[in-house]
């Protein structure tokens, strides 16, 4: 496919006897945000380093913008922006001097570089601290400076490793907005994270890593269907006689499971149906003399998918 | 299986089968292509210039550089001042007056300028190199810098060359100060051959500094902690200065025959002792400097009667003959610098980037 920017086939990394990344396949398209999710040590960072040619592959291949990171790392690195986990800058230099160093490494002509630096800093709202030493920057500002570096580089692909870890909610929100900005500029973004609800809000597609393998891959809704089962889940809280029986009697309902720590005593049920049955549920409970206290549509959340998947994986092991 | 029966059924088709040697040729081509698969593309020196310039600027503007310079001035000023004092008051029979500033051991100080340098240069090299790579790890800048279009080669070489250039700048400044002070206080200009020998000394001193810079950088690649790498480099420095002379003579007395009967045996023992001592870069430096700055030096080892024949004691050697005498020492220093740098390079290439 012409608009595929990264394609990995059977990508493998072995440290001694430990298979850190085990024959993974995935592809990333131009202009999409792709999330690599998984617990720490699942192989996310190793995969990223292999894509950049910063660590050697033990097997398989990866193609980045038509280049092989093993053989042509310079070509890859010229076109790909990388924001490492907890990015560091030279503290004794100003933001401008740090970016200028990067610009020189990229062989950007000097006059061009100054303008690009100013524009990039503007785009991450750091224009006013351009000439301040990085030592005074907060963590959120450093991450934004890292994004500015990618913007200045005019990268076609941005690889962000745990971009939001250690940030306060406001900084996280701002950073995610900037990541969306990259997408709007036509940049393919690959980001790794274990902060799921944040990732869910920006990612077009995600891959769930587990012990060096991609366990699941697709859109959040697809994953939810795969792990939580297809259907339309709703939450019902009601009191009255035999609520569960009433719910089960509704057409289209596939399962009724007590929700919450108290089980059936708690008066809350998770109902999965093949369509939206909220109206019928409300009607039935009221007509059978029950009192409906809550009726909610349950959006599949990545957190739930993630937790459920690893619970099942642990049970299977 | 199906194709091979077809072949048998139609014998004329065999003509199209490539001749055996052509098949081999083809395999050879494939193999050649296989080897090119693992070869990386692009110059290893891409980005060397920016790395060099940045590191140089960092060094020259750093507080550490000022401390090191002060250090050298403090250690160097005293011997130089005392030498100049002596040379002004006492008529020295030596015609190489300027070189005497470097080599004279003033009575008040008891240490010549070059002996002080022999001691201080390693410290400068270590000071410039002990945190060059691991500090990038600790500041978490390494992976970001390496994700720019450069190879690790350029980063390491750029850092090394910047350190060496910084060191050279400091040393040249020092050298000019000494010559200038000599000019002012002695009132005679240096002769051409003295300047030439002085420049030769500069080259040797820079190579000596390069060895210690490479050693410090090797430790900075091996150890993630800057304190550990500094400690190891300083430990090695102390080992060579304090322990190695004793250790070398202990080894020699262990190896040497209990009774030395002939001159040849004595010379052989001396050779072993010299060879051991020359493992220390400091020995190579002091020998090379001795040959350059004391033109009357005829040999660096024991002098056999045969070598004395026809020699006028105390007569200076021509510059080219002195150079010939210390050529192995100069080569040894430069080779040592390259070998240690190569070791650092190999370790750095294998290192994982992730923190």
XYZ file of C-alpha atoms in Angstrom:
672
model
C 0.000 0.000 0.000
C 1.335 3.383 -0.985
C 0.392 5.219 2.169
C 1.987 2.736 4.539
C 4.838 4.439 6.386
C 6.006 1.668 8.711
C 5.718 -2.012 8.051
C 7.138 -4.668 10.388
C 7.240 -8.321 9.434
C 8.251 -10.961 11.944
C 10.277 -8.390 13.874
C 12.236 -10.129 16.640
C 14.705 -9.083 19.310
C 16.441 -11.599 21.536
C 18.523 -10.681 24.587
C 20.400 -13.832 25.518
C 17.600 -16.336 25.946
C 14.903 -13.751 26.568
C 12.729 -12.930 23.586
C 12.006 -9.261 24.219
C 10.124 -8.897 20.944
C 8.786 -12.034 19.370
C 7.960 -12.013 15.673
C 5.553 -9.094 15.561
C 3.789 -7.809 12.467
C 2.113 -4.450 12.082
C 1.815 -1.586 9.684
C 1.177 2.103 10.202
C -0.475 4.331 7.646
C 0.219 7.934 6.822
C -1.668 10.396 8.990
C -2.853 7.992 11.650
C -2.078 7.804 15.346
C -1.080 4.313 16.312
C -0.753 3.330 19.950
C 1.559 0.666 21.303
C 0.107 -0.374 24.624
C 1.227 -2.798 27.225
C 2.791 -3.182 30.640
C 6.363 -2.112 31.274
C 8.828 -4.584 29.840
C 6.429 -5.844 27.192
C 8.818 -4.868 24.394
C 7.427 -1.498 23.333
C 10.618 0.526 23.649
C 12.702 -2.239 22.069
C 10.351 -2.244 19.076
C 10.727 1.522 18.768
C 14.523 1.366 18.962
C 14.592 -1.276 16.234
C 12.477 0.935 13.987
C 15.034 3.725 14.424
C 18.008 1.460 13.867
C 19.246 2.261 17.379
C 19.340 -1.391 18.306
C 19.933 -4.323 16.026
C 17.152 -6.674 15.052
C 17.553 -10.377 15.774
C 15.164 -11.415 13.035
C 12.442 -10.267 10.714
C 12.405 -6.935 9.000
C 10.991 -3.472 9.359
C 10.490 -0.945 6.622
C 10.265 2.737 7.520
C 9.279 5.073 4.676
C 10.817 2.622 2.226
C 14.129 2.384 4.095
C 15.633 -0.398 6.129
C 16.732 0.931 9.558
C 19.463 -1.702 9.789
C 21.134 -0.743 6.525
C 20.051 2.847 6.039
C 19.686 4.269 9.535
C 20.693 7.771 8.455
C 17.897 7.949 5.875
C 15.391 6.705 8.430
C 16.585 9.042 11.161
C 16.497 12.024 8.802
C 12.757 11.509 8.302
C 11.595 10.169 11.639
C 11.233 12.250 14.778
C 11.775 10.495 18.077
C 10.749 11.631 21.521
C 12.328 9.217 24.013
C 10.821 8.289 27.334
C 11.668 11.169 29.711
C 13.529 13.122 27.065
C 16.659 14.978 28.094
C 18.154 18.213 26.827
C 21.435 19.933 27.562
C 20.571 21.839 30.712
C 23.302 24.419 30.374
C 22.055 25.478 26.942
C 18.926 27.449 26.092
C 15.996 25.901 24.244
C 17.119 27.684 21.106
C 20.694 26.399 21.413
C 19.458 22.858 21.960
C 17.324 22.982 18.833
C 20.110 24.680 16.921
C 22.387 21.734 17.711
C 19.762 19.342 16.366
C 19.352 21.525 13.283
C 23.096 21.355 12.654
C 23.064 17.587 13.019
C 20.266 17.554 10.449
C 22.354 19.810 8.197
C 19.570 22.403 7.948
C 20.972 25.658 6.534
C 21.479 28.247 9.253
C 19.002 30.935 8.183
C 16.335 28.328 7.462
C 17.005 26.743 10.850
C 16.371 29.944 12.837
C 12.967 30.378 11.250
C 12.064 26.723 11.675
C 13.079 26.830 15.335
C 10.958 29.923 15.985
C 7.954 28.406 14.194
C 8.299 25.081 15.985
C 8.542 26.740 19.397
C 5.487 28.828 18.518
C 3.524 25.697 17.656
C 4.185 24.156 21.087
C 3.551 27.469 22.904
C 7.103 27.812 24.123
C 8.009 30.886 22.083
C 8.364 33.030 25.204
C 11.007 30.760 26.780
C 13.067 30.296 23.638
C 16.140 31.867 25.194
C 15.816 30.400 28.650
C 18.094 27.654 29.806
C 16.483 24.217 29.709
C 17.568 23.644 33.327
C 14.640 25.841 34.374
C 12.077 23.874 32.332
C 9.400 21.693 33.899
C 8.887 18.159 32.705
C 5.900 19.168 30.608
C 7.937 21.906 28.938
C 10.723 19.462 28.134
C 8.249 17.110 26.492
C 6.886 20.011 24.476
C 10.391 20.995 23.498
C 10.801 17.415 22.278
C 7.666 17.826 20.152
C 9.085 21.126 18.869
C 12.198 19.277 17.784
C 10.050 16.876 15.751
C 8.118 19.786 14.229
C 11.351 21.581 13.352
C 12.692 18.415 11.783
C 9.583 18.271 9.550
C 9.438 14.565 10.261
C 7.094 12.359 8.288
C 6.771 9.944 11.177
C 6.822 10.827 14.867
C 7.651 8.132 17.378
C 6.758 9.091 20.928
C 7.773 6.824 23.785
C 5.577 7.307 26.861
C 4.998 10.971 26.013
C 2.548 11.609 28.837
C 4.154 9.698 31.681
C 4.823 11.837 34.713
C 2.781 14.774 33.491
C -0.042 16.468 35.375
C -3.541 16.247 33.791
C -3.380 19.707 32.296
C 0.042 19.173 30.687
C -1.144 15.795 29.445
C -4.161 17.387 27.824
C -1.971 20.006 26.140
C 0.488 17.429 24.929
C -2.239 15.239 23.455
C -3.569 18.309 21.664
C -0.111 18.787 20.141
C -0.023 15.155 19.091
C -3.357 15.696 17.332
C -1.753 18.739 15.737
C 1.006 16.535 14.337
C -1.641 14.267 12.860
C -3.400 17.226 11.274
C -0.089 18.168 9.664
C -0.083 14.749 7.985
C 2.473 13.130 10.264
C 2.040 9.482 11.155
C 2.324 9.192 14.915
C 3.328 6.095 16.792
C 3.090 6.394 20.524
C 3.675 3.944 23.294
C 1.961 4.221 26.626
C 0.495 2.494 29.586
C -1.876 5.363 30.347
C -4.881 3.913 28.612
C -7.679 6.421 28.896
C -5.363 9.120 27.573
C -4.274 7.016 24.681
C -7.807 5.986 23.866
C -8.748 9.579 23.237
C -6.120 10.164 20.538
C -5.344 6.818 18.918
C -6.925 5.675 15.706
C -5.635 2.172 16.164
C -3.837 0.408 18.978
C -1.731 -2.701 19.386
C -1.753 -4.433 22.732
C 1.659 -5.818 23.666
C 2.118 -8.739 25.969
C 5.436 -10.469 26.625
C 6.972 -9.392 23.355
C 3.966 -10.198 21.191
C 1.109 -8.187 19.829
C -1.854 -9.762 21.527
C -4.517 -7.607 19.930
C -4.554 -4.966 17.242
C -7.240 -2.725 15.803
C -9.491 0.181 16.732
C -10.627 0.475 20.329
C -14.132 -0.714 19.404
C -12.734 -3.717 17.556
C -10.617 -4.663 20.532
C -13.578 -4.287 22.849
C -15.617 -6.607 20.693
C -12.799 -9.105 20.618
C -12.114 -9.122 24.339
C -15.375 -8.114 25.966
C -17.545 -9.826 23.411
C -19.729 -8.282 20.763
C -22.953 -6.640 21.757
C -24.211 -3.578 23.447
C -23.401 -3.415 27.158
C -25.500 -1.341 29.535
C -25.503 -0.882 33.279
C -28.777 -1.213 35.153
C -29.304 -0.274 38.807
C -32.740 -1.043 40.123
C -34.570 -2.383 43.146
C -37.624 -4.599 43.075
C -38.646 -8.238 42.768
C -36.566 -10.448 40.464
C -34.974 -7.716 38.416
C -32.535 -10.194 36.883
C -35.397 -12.391 35.691
C -37.155 -9.415 34.172
C -34.010 -8.361 32.375
C -33.387 -11.829 31.017
C -36.910 -11.901 29.666
C -36.278 -8.924 27.386
C -35.842 -9.762 23.738
C -32.289 -9.429 22.477
C -30.602 -9.669 25.878
C -27.645 -12.040 25.789
C -26.347 -11.939 29.323
C -27.136 -10.453 32.703
C -24.303 -10.383 35.193
C -24.385 -8.803 38.650
C -22.061 -5.834 38.787
C -20.120 -4.643 41.793
C -18.630 -6.281 44.870
C -21.946 -7.178 46.490
C -23.051 -9.378 43.598
C -26.810 -9.857 43.173
C -27.459 -8.080 46.513
C -25.980 -4.850 45.163
C -28.879 -4.231 42.840
C -26.673 -3.521 39.824
C -26.427 -5.581 36.653
C -24.402 -5.514 33.573
C -26.585 -6.381 30.633
C -25.291 -7.205 27.196
C -27.757 -7.205 24.333
C -27.463 -7.354 20.588
C -28.968 -3.858 20.288
C -29.710 -0.818 22.405
C -32.363 -2.110 24.804
C -32.400 0.783 27.268
C -35.923 1.928 26.473
C -37.362 -1.569 26.854
C -35.455 -2.139 30.069
C -36.778 1.074 31.595
C -40.319 0.232 30.538
C -40.225 -3.366 31.860
C -38.733 -2.528 35.233
C -41.238 0.226 35.856
C -44.219 -1.893 34.754
C -43.161 -4.795 36.982
C -43.181 -2.456 39.951
C -39.431 -2.007 40.291
C -37.638 1.263 40.949
C -35.044 2.164 38.347
C -32.222 4.226 39.804
C -29.672 4.144 37.038
C -29.525 3.162 33.404
C -26.251 3.777 31.590
C -24.762 3.003 28.246
C -21.361 1.400 28.767
C -18.794 2.665 26.257
C -16.099 0.082 25.779
C -13.033 1.507 27.473
C -9.512 0.559 26.651
C -8.816 0.192 30.341
C -11.481 -2.456 30.576
C -10.188 -4.250 27.488
C -6.689 -4.145 28.875
C -7.606 -5.345 32.357
C -9.890 -8.074 31.053
C -7.324 -9.253 28.550
C -4.534 -9.570 31.103
C -6.837 -11.235 33.605
C -7.660 -13.831 31.017
C -4.055 -14.202 29.978
C -3.081 -14.780 33.611
C -5.879 -17.277 34.102
C -4.817 -19.132 30.947
C -1.183 -19.272 32.071
C 9.295 -33.824 -9.182
C 6.880 -32.943 -12.003
C 9.338 -30.618 -13.688
C 12.184 -33.083 -13.636
C 10.063 -35.710 -15.448
C 9.170 -33.071 -18.014
C 12.858 -32.468 -18.528
C 13.462 -36.144 -19.155
C 10.531 -36.297 -21.556
C 11.907 -33.409 -23.597
C 15.652 -33.800 -23.770
C 16.228 -30.790 -26.098
C 15.115 -28.467 -23.329
C 18.258 -29.278 -21.422
C 20.013 -26.824 -23.636
C 18.406 -24.065 -21.655
C 19.844 -25.268 -18.411
C 22.659 -22.837 -17.556
C 26.185 -24.252 -17.688
C 27.576 -25.330 -14.353
C 30.113 -22.525 -14.032
C 27.444 -19.941 -14.790
C 25.416 -21.284 -11.892
C 28.430 -20.908 -9.655
C 28.913 -17.380 -10.915
C 25.319 -16.619 -10.070
C 25.721 -18.007 -6.566
C 28.796 -15.894 -6.145
C 26.825 -12.795 -7.054
C 24.122 -13.673 -4.586
C 26.654 -14.141 -1.866
C 28.176 -10.787 -2.633
C 24.754 -9.221 -2.374
C 24.170 -10.974 0.945
C 27.244 -9.382 2.414
C 26.089 -5.947 1.278
C 22.790 -6.432 3.087
C 24.444 -6.109 6.459
C 26.572 -3.176 5.385
C 25.206 0.136 6.561
C 24.933 3.050 4.204
C 26.027 6.638 4.658
C 29.293 8.078 5.901
C 30.238 7.354 9.512
C 31.437 10.951 9.698
C 28.032 12.496 8.999
C 27.455 15.035 11.748
C 31.043 14.973 12.984
C 31.417 18.724 12.512
C 28.401 19.795 14.589
C 29.298 17.362 17.383
C 32.884 18.629 17.427
C 31.847 22.283 17.482
C 29.271 21.763 20.216
C 31.615 19.790 22.447
C 34.413 22.275 21.899
C 32.139 25.164 22.841
C 30.980 23.241 25.912
C 34.555 22.544 26.996
C 35.847 26.046 26.431
C 33.002 27.678 28.308
C 32.894 25.174 31.157
C 33.945 25.928 34.692
C 35.881 22.681 34.697
C 38.144 23.953 31.952
C 38.960 27.026 34.021
C 39.731 24.880 37.033
C 42.038 22.688 34.976
C 43.810 25.709 33.543
C 44.292 27.163 37.002
C 45.624 23.822 38.095
C 48.212 23.773 35.352
C 49.187 27.363 35.993
C 49.576 26.716 39.701
C 51.683 23.633 39.123
C 53.635 25.035 36.193
C 54.262 28.580 37.338
C 56.442 27.658 40.285
C 58.972 25.452 38.452
C 59.087 27.842 35.495
C 59.618 30.890 37.707
C 62.327 29.130 39.686
C 64.043 27.904 36.511
C 64.047 31.392 35.081
C 65.433 32.748 38.335
C 68.267 30.229 38.257
C 68.978 30.775 34.563
C 69.176 34.523 35.086
C 71.649 34.359 37.929
C 73.779 31.345 37.117
C 75.676 31.179 33.857
C 74.526 27.973 32.279
C 77.041 26.278 29.999
C 74.178 24.808 27.982
C 73.512 26.609 24.734
C 69.855 25.541 24.638
C 68.783 28.143 27.136
C 65.080 28.104 26.361
C 64.865 24.354 26.610
C 66.497 24.569 30.016
C 63.382 26.386 31.264
C 61.507 23.161 30.739
C 64.079 20.708 31.992
C 65.941 22.506 34.770
C 65.286 21.177 38.236
C 65.518 24.262 40.423
C 66.932 23.611 43.857
C 64.076 25.371 45.649
C 61.351 23.335 43.934
C 63.004 20.041 43.185
C 60.761 19.370 40.219
C 61.229 20.466 36.635
C 58.426 21.907 34.529
C 58.200 18.796 32.367
C 58.071 16.561 35.423
C 55.155 18.659 36.646
C 53.521 18.334 33.231
C 54.100 14.590 33.207
C 52.006 14.496 36.327
C 49.382 17.081 35.348
C 48.646 16.190 31.723
C 46.916 12.897 32.635
C 44.764 14.796 35.082
C 43.712 17.183 32.329
C 42.942 14.329 29.962
C 40.881 12.581 32.616
C 39.135 15.810 33.530
C 38.089 16.386 29.942
C 36.945 12.849 29.213
C 35.697 11.009 32.252
C 32.033 11.959 31.786
C 31.854 12.473 28.039
C 29.567 9.554 27.204
C 27.944 8.533 30.471
C 26.782 12.061 31.187
C 24.776 11.887 27.969
C 23.208 8.714 29.293
C 22.430 10.292 32.620
C 21.008 13.457 31.111
C 18.969 11.216 28.801
C 20.199 13.110 25.788
C 21.959 10.176 24.153
C 18.949 8.512 22.549
C 17.628 11.849 21.357
C 20.926 12.822 19.769
C 21.415 9.379 18.231
C 17.925 9.555 16.728
C 19.254 12.364 14.553
C 20.953 11.308 11.312
C 24.387 10.511 12.736
C 26.207 7.301 13.550
C 27.677 6.627 16.950
C 31.084 6.874 15.305
C 30.618 10.568 14.696
C 29.466 11.204 18.250
C 32.411 9.444 19.881
C 35.026 10.771 17.468
C 33.601 14.285 17.682
C 33.795 14.183 21.446
C 37.331 12.850 21.382
C 38.581 15.382 18.865
C 36.884 18.227 20.745
C 38.549 17.105 23.978
C 41.893 16.856 22.238
C 41.469 20.279 20.643
C 40.566 21.819 23.994
C 43.598 20.233 25.550
C 45.782 21.428 22.692
C 44.504 24.979 23.080
C 45.342 24.965 26.775
C 48.760 23.475 26.163
C 49.680 25.849 23.351
C 48.665 28.769 25.540
C 50.857 27.446 28.312
C 53.742 26.893 25.930
C 53.478 30.436 24.613
C 53.392 31.824 28.141
C 56.574 29.930 29.014
C 58.376 31.058 25.863
C 57.131 34.613 26.348
C 58.276 34.682 29.948
C 61.628 33.321 28.845
C 61.912 36.010 26.217
C 61.135 38.745 28.717
C 63.261 37.525 31.586
C 66.252 36.082 29.756
C 66.469 38.827 27.209
C 67.620 36.588 24.380
C 65.463 35.261 21.567
C 65.174 31.481 21.178
C 67.095 29.919 18.352
C 65.250 28.232 15.509
C 66.238 24.771 16.607
C 64.954 25.495 20.109
C 61.575 26.512 18.712
C 61.537 23.362 16.570
C 62.321 21.174 19.566
C 59.743 23.078 21.566
C 57.112 22.390 18.889
C 58.100 18.736 18.890
C 57.518 18.760 22.626
C 54.031 20.178 22.040
C 53.166 17.316 19.675
C 54.399 14.724 22.162
C 52.520 16.372 25.013
C 49.283 16.453 22.998
C 49.663 12.779 22.115
C 50.287 11.999 25.782
C 47.165 13.959 26.732
C 45.296 12.083 23.998
C 46.190 8.743 25.560
C 44.697 9.791 28.886
C 41.699 11.391 27.223
C 41.050 8.105 25.404
C 41.456 6.154 28.653
C 39.015 8.469 30.424
C 36.536 8.143 27.555
C 36.855 4.361 27.624
C 35.842 4.378 31.279
C 33.034 6.829 30.522
C 31.675 4.357 27.971
C 32.029 1.352 30.267
C 30.557 2.847 33.441
C 27.180 4.555 33.613
C 28.157 6.442 36.749
C 30.447 9.414 36.175
C 31.906 9.055 39.668
C 32.915 5.452 38.997
C 34.540 6.281 35.695
C 36.452 9.207 37.211
C 37.568 7.007 40.078
C 38.779 4.261 37.737
C 40.678 6.674 35.516
C 42.302 8.350 38.510
C 43.080 4.934 39.961
C 44.875 3.938 36.791
C 46.785 7.225 36.862
C 47.922 6.634 40.444
C 48.752 3.042 39.603
C 51.091 4.099 36.816
C 52.719 6.806 38.882
C 53.081 5.192 42.272
C 52.739 1.466 41.950
C 54.013 0.576 38.510
C 57.726 1.504 39.023
C 57.850 -0.716 42.121
C 55.883 -3.474 40.477
C 58.072 -3.385 37.383
C 61.292 -3.667 39.371
C 59.757 -6.489 41.411
C 58.910 -8.361 38.217
C 62.400 -7.775 36.876
C 64.082 -9.074 40.009
C 61.841 -12.125 39.829
C 62.718 -12.809 36.215
C 66.398 -11.867 36.284
C 69.014 -14.561 36.933
C 70.286 -14.565 40.506
C 73.817 -13.773 39.411
C 74.606 -11.530 36.490
C 77.784 -12.823 34.896
C 78.183 -10.928 31.677
C 77.462 -7.551 30.202
C 74.956 -9.158 27.811
C 72.992 -10.563 30.706
C 72.962 -7.207 32.394
C 71.793 -5.529 29.203
C 69.040 -8.136 28.802
C 67.767 -7.499 32.330
C 67.861 -3.777 31.698
C 65.902 -4.286 28.475
C 63.147 -6.115 30.320
C 63.017 -3.391 32.953
C 62.784 -0.685 30.274
C 60.146 -2.580 28.329
C 57.991 -2.930 31.441
C 58.397 0.701 32.384
C 57.467 1.762 28.881
C 54.028 0.210 29.297
C 53.277 3.333 31.286
C 52.478 6.269 29.005
C 54.237 8.545 31.479
C 57.548 6.791 30.799
C 57.121 7.190 27.048
C 56.355 10.851 27.531
C 59.325 11.577 29.764
C 61.697 9.678 27.451
C 60.428 11.473 24.362
C 60.649 14.819 26.103
C 64.133 14.022 27.356
C 65.275 13.314 23.794
C 63.691 16.504 22.496
C 64.513 19.006 25.195
C 67.913 17.672 26.242
C 69.753 17.521 22.914
C 72.777 15.874 24.514
C 70.769 12.702 25.106
C 72.279 9.933 22.991
C 70.446 6.889 24.206
C 67.441 6.181 26.351
C 68.634 2.794 27.571
C 71.878 1.690 29.195
C 74.846 2.993 27.274
C 77.274 0.339 26.159
C 80.967 1.194 25.746
C 80.628 0.481 22.023
C 78.095 3.296 21.713
C 80.429 5.729 23.437
C 83.195 5.241 20.934
C 83.925 8.467 19.142
C 81.234 10.395 21.021
C 81.979 13.744 22.576
C 80.344 13.723 25.977
C 77.777 16.479 26.406
C 77.775 17.462 22.746
C 74.233 18.005 21.443
C 72.729 15.761 18.799
C 71.235 17.340 15.668
C 67.433 17.714 15.800
C 66.775 14.968 13.264
C 68.956 12.519 15.201
C 67.115 13.326 18.427
C 63.846 12.806 16.586
C 65.098 9.438 15.339
C 66.037 8.475 18.880
C 62.579 9.130 20.300
C 60.590 8.053 17.246
C 59.473 4.772 18.893
C 58.225 6.693 21.933
C 56.182 9.079 19.770
C 54.730 6.226 17.747
C 54.015 4.340 20.944
C 52.064 7.240 22.406
C 50.030 7.811 19.252
C 49.410 4.081 18.814
C 48.341 3.814 22.445
C 45.903 6.665 21.964
C 44.405 4.996 18.895
C 44.203 1.552 20.507
C 42.435 2.836 23.608
C 40.078 4.937 21.494
C 39.318 1.902 19.346
C 38.487 -0.079 22.486
C 36.113 2.680 23.616
C 34.597 2.672 20.139
C 33.957 -1.079 20.162
C 32.370 -0.967 23.622
C 30.235 2.019 22.618
C 28.967 0.303 19.470
C 27.749 -2.639 21.517
C 26.109 -0.580 24.197
C 22.322 -0.438 24.415
C 20.939 3.039 23.975
C 18.025 2.661 26.370
C 18.550 3.997 29.838
